[in-house]
Tab-separated table of C-alpha atoms in Angstrom:
chain	number	residue	atom	x	y	z
A	184	MET	CA	-44.702	68.522	5.414
A	185	ARG	CA	-43.202	72.002	5.684
A	186	ALA	CA	-42.596	72.251	1.988
A	187	GLY	CA	-41.935	75.961	1.820
A	188	LEU	CA	-39.611	76.761	-1.036
A	189	LEU	CA	-40.151	73.335	-2.577
A	190	SER	CA	-43.694	74.293	-3.485
A	191	ASP	CA	-42.524	77.432	-5.277
A	192	ALA	CA	-43.342	76.800	-8.974
A	193	ARG	CA	-40.118	78.513	-10.050
A	194	ILE	CA	-38.003	76.206	-7.921
A	195	VAL	CA	-39.836	73.142	-9.186
A	196	ALA	CA	-39.109	74.245	-12.764
A	197	LEU	CA	-35.449	74.947	-11.904
A	198	LEU	CA	-34.970	71.574	-10.213
A	199	ARG	CA	-36.485	69.810	-13.220
A	200	THR	CA	-34.237	71.650	-15.677
A	201	LEU	CA	-30.851	72.243	-14.059
A	202	PHE	CA	-30.391	69.840	-11.127
A	203	VAL	CA	-30.730	66.246	-9.981
A	204	PRO	CA	-33.044	66.537	-6.936
A	205	VAL	CA	-32.615	63.908	-4.216
A	206	HIS	CA	-34.699	63.458	-1.067
A	207	VAL	CA	-33.292	61.065	1.583
A	208	SER	CA	-33.766	60.352	5.262
A	209	ALA	CA	-31.213	61.508	7.826
A	210	LEU	CA	-28.718	59.304	9.647
A	211	ASN	CA	-30.769	59.146	12.860
A	212	THR	CA	-33.481	57.268	10.940
A	213	PRO	CA	-31.430	55.032	8.636
A	214	HIS	CA	-34.248	52.476	8.448
A	215	CYS	CA	-36.165	55.087	6.395
A	216	LEU	CA	-33.487	55.284	3.701
A	217	HIS	CA	-34.718	53.809	0.417
A	218	ASP	CA	-31.201	52.776	-0.699
A	219	PRO	CA	-29.145	51.030	2.008
A	220	ARG	CA	-25.943	52.156	0.261
A	221	ASP	CA	-26.825	55.736	1.114
A	222	GLU	CA	-26.077	55.374	4.841
A	223	ALA	CA	-22.347	54.927	4.297
A	224	LEU	CA	-22.346	57.506	1.508
A	225	LEU	CA	-24.094	60.145	3.618
A	226	ARG	CA	-21.747	59.403	6.542
A	227	SER	CA	-18.813	60.029	4.203
A	228	PHE	CA	-20.071	63.596	3.818
A	229	VAL	CA	-20.185	64.235	7.592
A	230	GLY	CA	-17.580	66.789	8.614
A	231	LYS	CA	-16.958	70.094	10.336
A	232	ASP	CA	-17.524	71.950	7.091
A	233	THR	CA	-20.781	70.139	6.325
A	234	ASP	CA	-23.138	68.627	8.906
A	235	ARG	CA	-23.824	65.504	10.954
A	236	PHE	CA	-27.134	64.887	9.145
A	237	GLU	CA	-28.727	63.592	12.325
A	238	GLY	CA	-32.094	65.246	12.484
A	239	GLY	CA	-34.000	68.137	11.025
A	240	GLU	CA	-34.105	69.584	7.565
A	241	ARG	CA	-30.774	70.079	5.784
A	242	GLU	CA	-30.083	71.045	2.185
A	243	ALA	CA	-26.928	71.111	0.098
A	244	PHE	CA	-25.818	71.162	-3.499
A	245	VAL	CA	-23.350	68.425	-4.440
A	246	LEU	CA	-21.221	68.910	-7.535
A	247	PRO	CA	-20.899	66.146	-10.156
A	248	ASP	CA	-17.405	65.372	-8.853
A	249	GLY	CA	-18.913	64.541	-5.429
A	250	THR	CA	-17.964	67.777	-3.634
A	251	MET	CA	-20.623	68.862	-1.157
A	252	GLN	CA	-21.157	72.623	-0.971
A	253	ARG	CA	-22.245	74.593	2.105
A	254	VAL	CA	-25.131	72.967	3.993
A	255	PHE	CA	-28.066	75.296	4.622
A	256	LEU	CA	-31.551	75.398	6.091
A	257	SER	CA	-34.003	77.315	3.891
A	258	LEU	CA	-36.843	77.117	6.405
A	259	ASN	CA	-34.614	78.640	9.095
A	260	GLY	CA	-33.054	81.133	6.718
A	261	HIS	CA	-29.402	80.449	7.526
A	262	ASP	CA	-26.468	78.200	6.732
A	263	VAL	CA	-25.768	75.350	9.124
A	264	GLY	CA	-23.779	76.567	12.111
A	265	ALA	CA	-25.056	80.122	11.709
A	266	PHE	CA	-27.836	81.750	13.684
A	267	GLY	CA	-30.434	84.414	13.215
A	268	SER	CA	-33.373	83.142	11.262
A	269	THR	CA	-34.665	85.342	8.466
A	270	ALA	CA	-37.306	82.867	7.346
A	271	HIS	CA	-40.536	82.052	9.150
A	272	GLN	CA	-41.099	78.345	9.024
A	273	TYR	CA	-43.954	78.056	11.489
A	274	THR	CA	-46.729	79.315	9.249
A	275	ALA	CA	-47.733	78.358	5.727
A	276	ALA	CA	-47.592	82.002	4.656
A	277	GLY	CA	-44.103	82.364	6.111
A	278	ARG	CA	-42.912	79.259	4.319
A	279	ARG	CA	-44.128	80.658	0.977
A	280	ASP	CA	-42.379	83.981	1.485
A	281	ASP	CA	-39.450	84.850	-0.767
A	282	ALA	CA	-37.216	84.707	2.305
A	283	ALA	CA	-37.503	80.913	2.150
A	284	THR	CA	-35.990	80.853	-1.366
A	285	ARG	CA	-33.059	83.173	-0.658
A	286	LEU	CA	-30.528	80.522	0.348
A	287	PHE	CA	-31.552	78.178	-2.468
A	288	ARG	CA	-31.031	81.020	-4.915
A	289	HIS	CA	-27.612	81.857	-3.494
A	290	HIS	CA	-26.186	78.356	-3.137
A	291	GLY	CA	-27.810	77.089	-6.336
A	292	GLY	CA	-26.127	79.862	-8.281
A	293	VAL	CA	-22.758	79.036	-6.721
A	294	ALA	CA	-23.153	75.356	-7.634
A	295	LEU	CA	-24.134	76.079	-11.225
A	296	ARG	CA	-21.249	78.479	-11.730
A	297	SER	CA	-18.874	75.834	-10.323
A	298	VAL	CA	-20.113	73.286	-12.861
A	299	HIS	CA	-20.628	75.451	-15.930
A	300	GLY	CA	-18.201	78.315	-15.424
A	301	GLU	CA	-21.023	80.732	-16.071
A	302	MET	CA	-24.689	80.874	-15.162
A	303	PRO	CA	-26.964	78.910	-17.503
A	304	GLU	CA	-29.565	81.067	-19.222
A	305	ALA	CA	-32.366	78.926	-17.720
A	306	TRP	CA	-31.265	79.985	-14.193
A	307	ARG	CA	-32.160	83.573	-15.059
A	308	THR	CA	-35.316	82.980	-17.061
A	309	LEU	CA	-36.970	80.422	-14.771
A	310	TRP	CA	-37.088	82.866	-11.860
A	311	ASP	CA	-39.711	84.690	-13.940
A	312	ASP	CA	-43.214	83.874	-12.658
A	313	ASP	CA	-44.561	84.211	-16.206
A	314	HIS	CA	-42.185	81.746	-17.852
A	315	PRO	CA	-44.221	79.030	-19.644
A	316	ASP	CA	-42.489	76.219	-17.704
A	317	VAL	CA	-43.283	77.962	-14.410
A	318	LEU	CA	-46.910	78.521	-15.420
A	319	ALA	CA	-47.161	74.865	-16.400
A	320	VAL	CA	-46.016	73.821	-12.931
A	321	ARG	CA	-48.487	76.196	-11.343
A	322	HIS	CA	-51.378	74.497	-13.168
A	323	GLU	CA	-50.223	70.924	-12.744
A	324	PRO	CA	-52.135	68.862	-10.157
A	325	ALA	CA	-50.232	67.373	-7.223
A	326	ARG	CA	-48.866	63.855	-7.598
A	327	TRP	CA	-49.926	61.844	-4.605
A	328	PRO	CA	-48.662	58.292	-4.101
A	329	GLU	CA	-50.417	55.499	-5.967
A	330	PRO	CA	-50.463	51.788	-5.148
A	331	ALA	CA	-48.266	49.590	-7.291
A	332	ALA	CA	-49.901	47.713	-10.151
A	333	GLY	CA	-51.918	44.779	-8.868
A	334	THR	CA	-52.148	46.113	-5.302
A	335	GLN	CA	-54.756	48.030	-3.328
A	336	ALA	CA	-54.460	50.589	-0.579
A	337	PHE	CA	-56.144	53.353	1.343
A	338	ARG	CA	-54.605	56.682	0.375
A	339	VAL	CA	-54.746	58.726	3.556
A	340	PHE	CA	-54.472	62.512	3.743
A	341	VAL	CA	-53.761	64.197	7.049
A	342	ARG	CA	-53.834	67.863	7.859
A	343	ASN	CA	-53.138	69.210	11.332
A	344	SER	CA	-51.629	71.925	13.430
A	345	TYR	CA	-48.662	71.065	15.618
A	346	ARG	CA	-48.193	73.466	18.470
A	347	MET	CA	-46.301	76.426	16.900
A	348	TYR	CA	-46.941	75.154	13.347
A	349	ASP	CA	-50.219	76.227	11.860
A	350	ASP	CA	-50.709	73.725	9.043
A	351	LEU	CA	-48.800	70.507	8.443
A	352	HIS	CA	-49.895	67.747	6.122
A	353	GLY	CA	-48.994	64.306	4.909
A	354	CYS	CA	-50.147	61.662	2.511
A	355	GLN	CA	-49.509	57.963	2.913
A	356	LEU	CA	-50.667	54.681	1.463
A	357	ALA	CA	-51.975	52.016	3.864
A	358	ALA	CA	-51.703	48.752	1.952
A	359	LEU	CA	-54.679	46.393	1.854
A	360	PRO	CA	-54.404	42.707	0.994
A	361	ALA	CA	-56.509	41.824	-2.041
A	362	ALA	CA	-58.430	39.365	0.107
A	363	THR	CA	-59.656	42.201	2.355
A	364	ALA	CA	-61.541	43.985	-0.407
A	365	ALA	CA	-62.903	40.682	-1.693
A	366	ALA	CA	-64.174	39.726	1.762
A	367	LEU	CA	-65.787	43.142	2.215
A	368	GLY	CA	-67.480	42.804	-1.140
A	369	ALA	CA	-68.785	39.335	-0.353
A	370	ALA	CA	-70.286	40.593	2.905
A	371	LEU	CA	-71.870	43.570	1.141
A	372	ALA	CA	-73.397	41.313	-1.488
A	373	ALA	CA	-74.979	39.147	1.207
A	374	PRO	CA	-78.536	39.885	2.381
A	375	THR	CA	-77.284	41.688	5.494
A	376	GLY	CA	-75.304	44.094	3.274
A	377	ARG	CA	-72.926	44.939	6.098
A	378	ALA	CA	-69.152	44.560	6.329
A	379	GLU	CA	-66.647	45.534	8.971
A	380	LEU	CA	-63.041	46.358	8.147
A	381	PRO	CA	-60.822	43.701	9.768
A	382	ARG	CA	-58.777	44.858	12.756
A	383	VAL	CA	-55.454	44.406	10.906
A	384	ALA	CA	-56.611	46.682	8.073
A	385	PHE	CA	-58.094	49.186	10.525
A	386	VAL	CA	-54.767	49.420	12.390
A	387	ALA	CA	-52.925	50.006	9.088
A	388	LEU	CA	-55.390	52.782	8.259
A	389	ALA	CA	-55.045	54.312	11.718
A	390	GLN	CA	-51.235	54.318	11.553
A	391	ALA	CA	-51.507	56.462	8.426
A	392	MET	CA	-53.927	58.834	10.201
A	393	VAL	CA	-51.458	60.045	12.833
A	394	PRO	CA	-51.003	63.838	13.037
A	395	ARG	CA	-47.828	65.093	11.402
A	396	GLY	CA	-45.011	67.027	13.017
A	397	MET	CA	-42.867	64.361	14.597
A	398	VAL	CA	-40.403	61.849	13.261
A	399	ASP	CA	-41.815	58.575	11.936
A	400	THR	CA	-44.675	58.113	14.390
A	401	LEU	CA	-45.551	54.430	14.841
A	402	LEU	CA	-48.203	53.729	17.472
A	403	ALA	CA	-48.379	50.591	19.545
A	404	THR	CA	-51.271	48.451	18.359
A	405	ASP	CA	-53.097	48.794	21.658
A	406	SER	CA	-52.884	52.599	21.387
A	407	ILE	CA	-55.354	52.289	18.517
A	408	THR	CA	-59.065	51.536	18.928
A	409	GLY	CA	-62.032	51.896	16.631
A	410	THR	CA	-64.073	50.297	13.942
A	411	LEU	CA	-65.096	50.970	10.363
A	412	THR	CA	-68.305	49.548	8.942
A	413	LEU	CA	-69.693	49.583	5.431
A	414	THR	CA	-73.471	49.329	5.092
A	415	ALA	CA	-75.312	48.878	1.829
A	416	THR	CA	-78.131	51.314	1.200
A	417	SER	CA	-79.078	50.471	-2.385
A	418	ARG	CA	-78.259	48.080	-5.177
A	419	ASP	CA	-78.125	48.649	-8.914
A	420	GLY	CA	-77.368	45.409	-10.705
A	421	ALA	CA	-73.854	44.405	-9.677
A	422	LEU	CA	-73.287	47.745	-7.943
A	423	VAL	CA	-73.770	48.143	-4.216
A	424	HIS	CA	-73.966	51.699	-2.917
A	425	GLY	CA	-73.654	52.473	0.732
A	426	VAL	CA	-72.316	54.455	3.628
A	427	VAL	CA	-69.148	54.224	5.660
A	428	ALA	CA	-69.395	54.799	9.403
A	429	GLY	CA	-67.092	54.287	12.308
A	430	ASP	CA	-65.034	55.735	15.085
A	431	TYR	CA	-61.402	55.878	16.059
A	432	ALA	CA	-59.160	56.740	18.969
A	433	LEU	CA	-55.396	57.218	18.876
A	434	ARG	CA	-53.984	57.411	22.404
A	435	PRO	CA	-50.222	56.786	22.530
A	436	ARG	CA	-48.830	56.422	26.030
A	437	ASP	CA	-45.080	56.310	25.355
A	438	LYS	CA	-43.043	59.041	23.652
A	439	ALA	CA	-41.153	56.368	21.727
A	440	GLU	CA	-44.396	55.656	19.849
A	441	VAL	CA	-44.864	59.207	18.658
A	442	GLY	CA	-41.412	60.083	17.410
A	443	LYS	CA	-37.971	58.659	16.706
A	444	ARG	CA	-36.353	61.965	17.740
A	445	LEU	CA	-37.356	62.127	21.408
A	446	ASN	CA	-36.527	65.810	21.849
A	447	ALA	CA	-39.212	66.548	19.251
A	448	ALA	CA	-41.739	63.945	20.439
A	449	VAL	CA	-45.023	65.048	22.042
A	450	LEU	CA	-47.811	62.766	23.167
A	451	PHE	CA	-51.261	63.467	21.787
A	452	ARG	CA	-54.790	62.155	21.832
A	453	SER	CA	-57.149	62.101	18.874
A	454	SER	CA	-60.557	60.517	18.690
A	455	GLY	CA	-63.649	61.005	16.647
A	456	ARG	CA	-66.064	59.572	14.168
A	457	ILE	CA	-65.710	58.521	10.574
A	458	ALA	CA	-68.257	59.017	7.799
A	459	GLY	CA	-68.166	58.300	4.104
A	460	HIS	CA	-69.656	56.574	1.119
A	461	PHE	CA	-68.792	53.758	-1.253
A	462	THR	CA	-69.794	51.920	-4.404
A	463	TRP	CA	-68.814	48.262	-4.702
A	464	ASP	CA	-68.743	46.679	-8.161
A	465	GLY	CA	-69.563	43.012	-7.859
A	466	ALA	CA	-68.703	42.420	-11.532
A	467	THR	CA	-65.074	43.516	-11.135
A	468	GLN	CA	-64.832	42.685	-7.427
A	469	THR	CA	-63.436	46.141	-6.676
A	470	PHE	CA	-64.596	49.360	-5.145
A	471	ARG	CA	-65.468	51.968	-7.736
A	472	THR	CA	-65.275	54.534	-4.976
A	473	LEU	CA	-64.753	54.514	-1.243
A	474	ARG	CA	-64.179	57.701	0.662
A	475	GLY	CA	-64.114	58.475	4.352
A	476	VAL	CA	-63.470	61.526	6.510
A	477	THR	CA	-63.144	62.121	10.222
A	478	HIS	CA	-65.575	64.395	12.045
A	479	ASP	CA	-66.433	65.472	15.577
A	480	VAL	CA	-62.744	65.138	16.343
A	481	ASP	CA	-61.409	65.649	19.861
A	482	PHE	CA	-57.699	66.362	19.441
A	483	ALA	CA	-55.020	67.716	21.724
A	484	TRP	CA	-51.250	67.752	21.943
A	485	LEU	CA	-50.043	66.759	25.412
A	486	PRO	CA	-46.630	68.396	25.899
A	487	GLU	CA	-44.859	67.585	29.132
A	488	HIS	CA	-44.735	71.170	30.333
A	489	GLY	CA	-48.217	72.186	29.309
A	490	GLY	CA	-47.437	73.850	26.015
A	491	ASP	CA	-47.104	77.500	25.065
A	492	ARG	CA	-49.877	80.087	24.882
A	493	ASP	CA	-48.767	80.936	21.328
A	494	ASP	CA	-49.463	77.395	20.139
A	495	PHE	CA	-52.033	77.191	17.363
A	496	THR	CA	-55.459	75.723	18.138
A	497	PRO	CA	-55.199	71.938	17.891
A	498	ARG	CA	-56.691	70.647	14.649
A	499	HIS	CA	-56.539	67.182	13.091
A	500	GLN	CA	-58.348	66.333	9.852
A	501	VAL	CA	-58.182	63.030	8.003
A	502	ALA	CA	-59.569	61.926	4.658
A	503	PHE	CA	-58.996	58.610	2.955
A	504	GLU	CA	-59.939	56.851	-0.248
A	505	TRP	CA	-59.561	53.327	-1.564
A	506	LEU	CA	-57.328	52.934	-4.624
A	507	ALA	CA	-56.191	50.094	-6.846
A	508	GLY	CA	-52.910	50.290	-8.685
A	509	ASP	CA	-53.110	50.963	-12.404
A	510	PRO	CA	-52.338	47.636	-14.122
A	511	ARG	CA	-50.930	49.529	-17.115
A	512	VAL	CA	-48.158	51.066	-14.989
A	513	ARG	CA	-45.016	48.949	-14.742
B	312	MET	CA	-121.688	68.171	29.466
B	313	PRO	CA	-120.438	68.324	33.061
B	314	ARG	CA	-117.140	70.277	33.576
B	315	SER	CA	-115.343	67.115	34.800
B	316	LEU	CA	-116.140	65.256	31.618
B	317	LEU	CA	-115.007	68.228	29.534
B	318	PHE	CA	-111.728	68.232	31.461
B	319	VAL	CA	-111.258	64.475	30.869
B	320	SER	CA	-112.136	64.822	27.196
B	321	ALA	CA	-109.728	67.692	26.853
B	322	ALA	CA	-107.058	65.652	28.635
B	323	VAL	CA	-107.616	62.685	26.297
B	324	VAL	CA	-107.371	64.928	23.267
B	325	ALA	CA	-104.214	66.504	24.678
B	326	LEU	CA	-102.555	63.147	25.306
B	327	SER	CA	-103.332	61.884	21.846
B	328	SER	CA	-101.733	64.991	20.399
B	329	THR	CA	-98.380	64.751	22.219
B	330	PRO	CA	-95.293	64.561	19.955
B	331	ALA	CA	-93.918	61.109	19.076
B	332	GLN	CA	-91.247	59.797	21.427
B	333	GLN	CA	-87.663	60.784	20.644
B	334	PRO	CA	-85.600	57.984	19.017
B	335	LEU	CA	-83.459	55.987	21.440
B	336	THR	CA	-80.286	56.925	19.588
B	337	PRO	CA	-79.680	60.363	18.095
B	338	PRO	CA	-79.605	60.536	14.302
B	339	LEU	CA	-76.178	60.609	12.671
B	340	PRO	CA	-75.005	64.170	11.877
B	341	ALA	CA	-75.072	65.072	8.222
B	342	VAL	CA	-71.502	65.214	6.923
B	343	ASP	CA	-70.650	66.586	3.496
B	344	VAL	CA	-68.066	63.895	2.853
B	345	ASP	CA	-66.742	65.299	-0.400
B	346	ALA	CA	-66.331	68.805	1.035
B	347	ALA	CA	-64.604	67.435	4.126
B	348	PHE	CA	-62.382	65.312	1.877
B	349	ALA	CA	-61.292	68.364	-0.105
B	350	ALA	CA	-60.648	70.312	3.102
B	351	ALA	CA	-58.273	67.622	4.391
B	352	LEU	CA	-56.013	67.943	1.345
B	353	PRO	CA	-53.262	70.545	1.422
B	354	PRO	CA	-53.767	73.527	-0.869
B	355	ARG	CA	-52.134	73.352	-4.276
B	356	ALA	CA	-49.671	76.067	-3.256
B	357	GLU	CA	-48.342	73.705	-0.574
B	358	SER	CA	-48.323	70.592	-2.753
B	359	ARG	CA	-46.026	71.434	-5.666
B	360	TRP	CA	-43.118	69.661	-3.991
B	361	THR	CA	-44.827	66.455	-5.184
B	362	LEU	CA	-44.095	67.551	-8.769
B	363	ILE	CA	-40.334	67.518	-8.265
B	364	PRO	CA	-38.794	64.427	-9.929
B	365	TRP	CA	-37.240	63.227	-6.679
B	366	ARG	CA	-34.646	60.514	-6.695
B	367	HIS	CA	-34.547	58.552	-3.452
B	368	SER	CA	-31.078	57.096	-3.863
B	369	LEU	CA	-28.201	59.497	-3.294
B	370	THR	CA	-25.832	56.849	-4.661
B	371	ASP	CA	-27.630	56.619	-7.994
B	372	ALA	CA	-28.271	60.354	-8.145
B	373	LEU	CA	-24.566	61.154	-7.906
B	374	ALA	CA	-23.875	58.819	-10.819
B	375	GLU	CA	-26.635	60.522	-12.792
B	376	ALA	CA	-25.286	63.958	-11.894
B	377	LYS	CA	-21.845	62.995	-13.155
B	378	ALA	CA	-23.263	61.712	-16.432
B	379	LEU	CA	-25.426	64.797	-16.963
B	380	GLN	CA	-22.935	67.289	-15.489
B	381	ARG	CA	-25.595	68.746	-13.251
B	382	PRO	CA	-25.347	69.530	-9.526
B	383	VAL	CA	-27.325	67.383	-7.115
B	384	TYR	CA	-29.805	69.247	-4.915
B	385	LEU	CA	-29.826	67.183	-1.736
B	386	TYR	CA	-32.712	67.483	0.747
B	387	VAL	CA	-32.284	65.534	3.972
B	388	ASN	CA	-34.799	65.141	6.774
B	389	ASP	CA	-35.352	62.502	9.426
B	390	GLY	CA	-38.145	59.989	9.185
B	391	ASP	CA	-40.086	58.774	6.202
B	392	VAL	CA	-39.949	61.772	3.907
B	393	GLY	CA	-42.257	60.199	1.337
B	394	SER	CA	-45.231	60.143	3.696
B	395	ALA	CA	-44.233	63.329	5.541
B	396	ARG	CA	-43.785	61.367	8.742
B	397	CYS	CA	-40.803	63.517	9.498
């Protein structure tokens, strides 16, 4: 994700206090919309004074009466239809620069004045780095996705470079059927103490491991190879401790696999090994911990025209952990 | 002792002192899993967007905005924005 201004603690505090923040997919990927009603609604906003909302980052303030204000692109540093970027979206440092907040500050102020007639006091005070609400955001840990109550999943973190982008990242849950963990545990409890992740679960894990930078990458199943094995190394009553080991290879062959927006789709190859550790609790039939990381990774982007000499060194890191949904959360 | 026997004795001693054979497969590299895990997570300064109370329905958000008399901040991007596959 190129979060930029959205990871500015002041903007987080402002969005919590003065706005209703909404994050939706664009009209070229309507299958990614969470609310099917939103497709028609977003199309109703399409116009010469707004945008087509068909790819790329777009931001806008919408007044309570449904009026959409000027559409802008913080990471590019200009309103839609304008040119001349004043923001530097390709590097993490550039995305955290004050230039990335300039348009939010301008258009947010216009929207608030339209609603309230005058600027709310919070709009002025929350731009102060030392405001208690801003400090609280700065110290709050990130909220990564959690499995729903009664379900289990791998939570997969990815961090990679993408050609002219130095550092992109993503986090995704790869759901696991309850029977998968139970079967792994049964195999670990057996004298051999060895369990292999079923192919279906491995593919789900691998789909979440894809490098970020393109639109909704979904690899063909036969573009994914590898295995993941859990091996017990010691037992302590009902607990089984052990190591995770494996390998993976992601080798898409068709641009349609790597991105839904073909003009931003680049083939890649990534392969390497996986290492980790786990503790299985036979009494609760769950993993107390299971963590894995990739290492010895061979990764490259494969652009059609050979890439650009200013591209950042290819890098692809993955870490994953097994999680069970909190049964207390409804 | 004749020189030939000394040579053989020395050779026998030398052979018995040779290093053990290398294992058939190389040992697995040591990986600090927890350190590598931490390194794969984005820094906190790049993760605060997860603290925003995002709504994922524009339809419902507009109704909420009308009730609260607050502007909607709309962020649109293609793909699955929740997993950053966009």
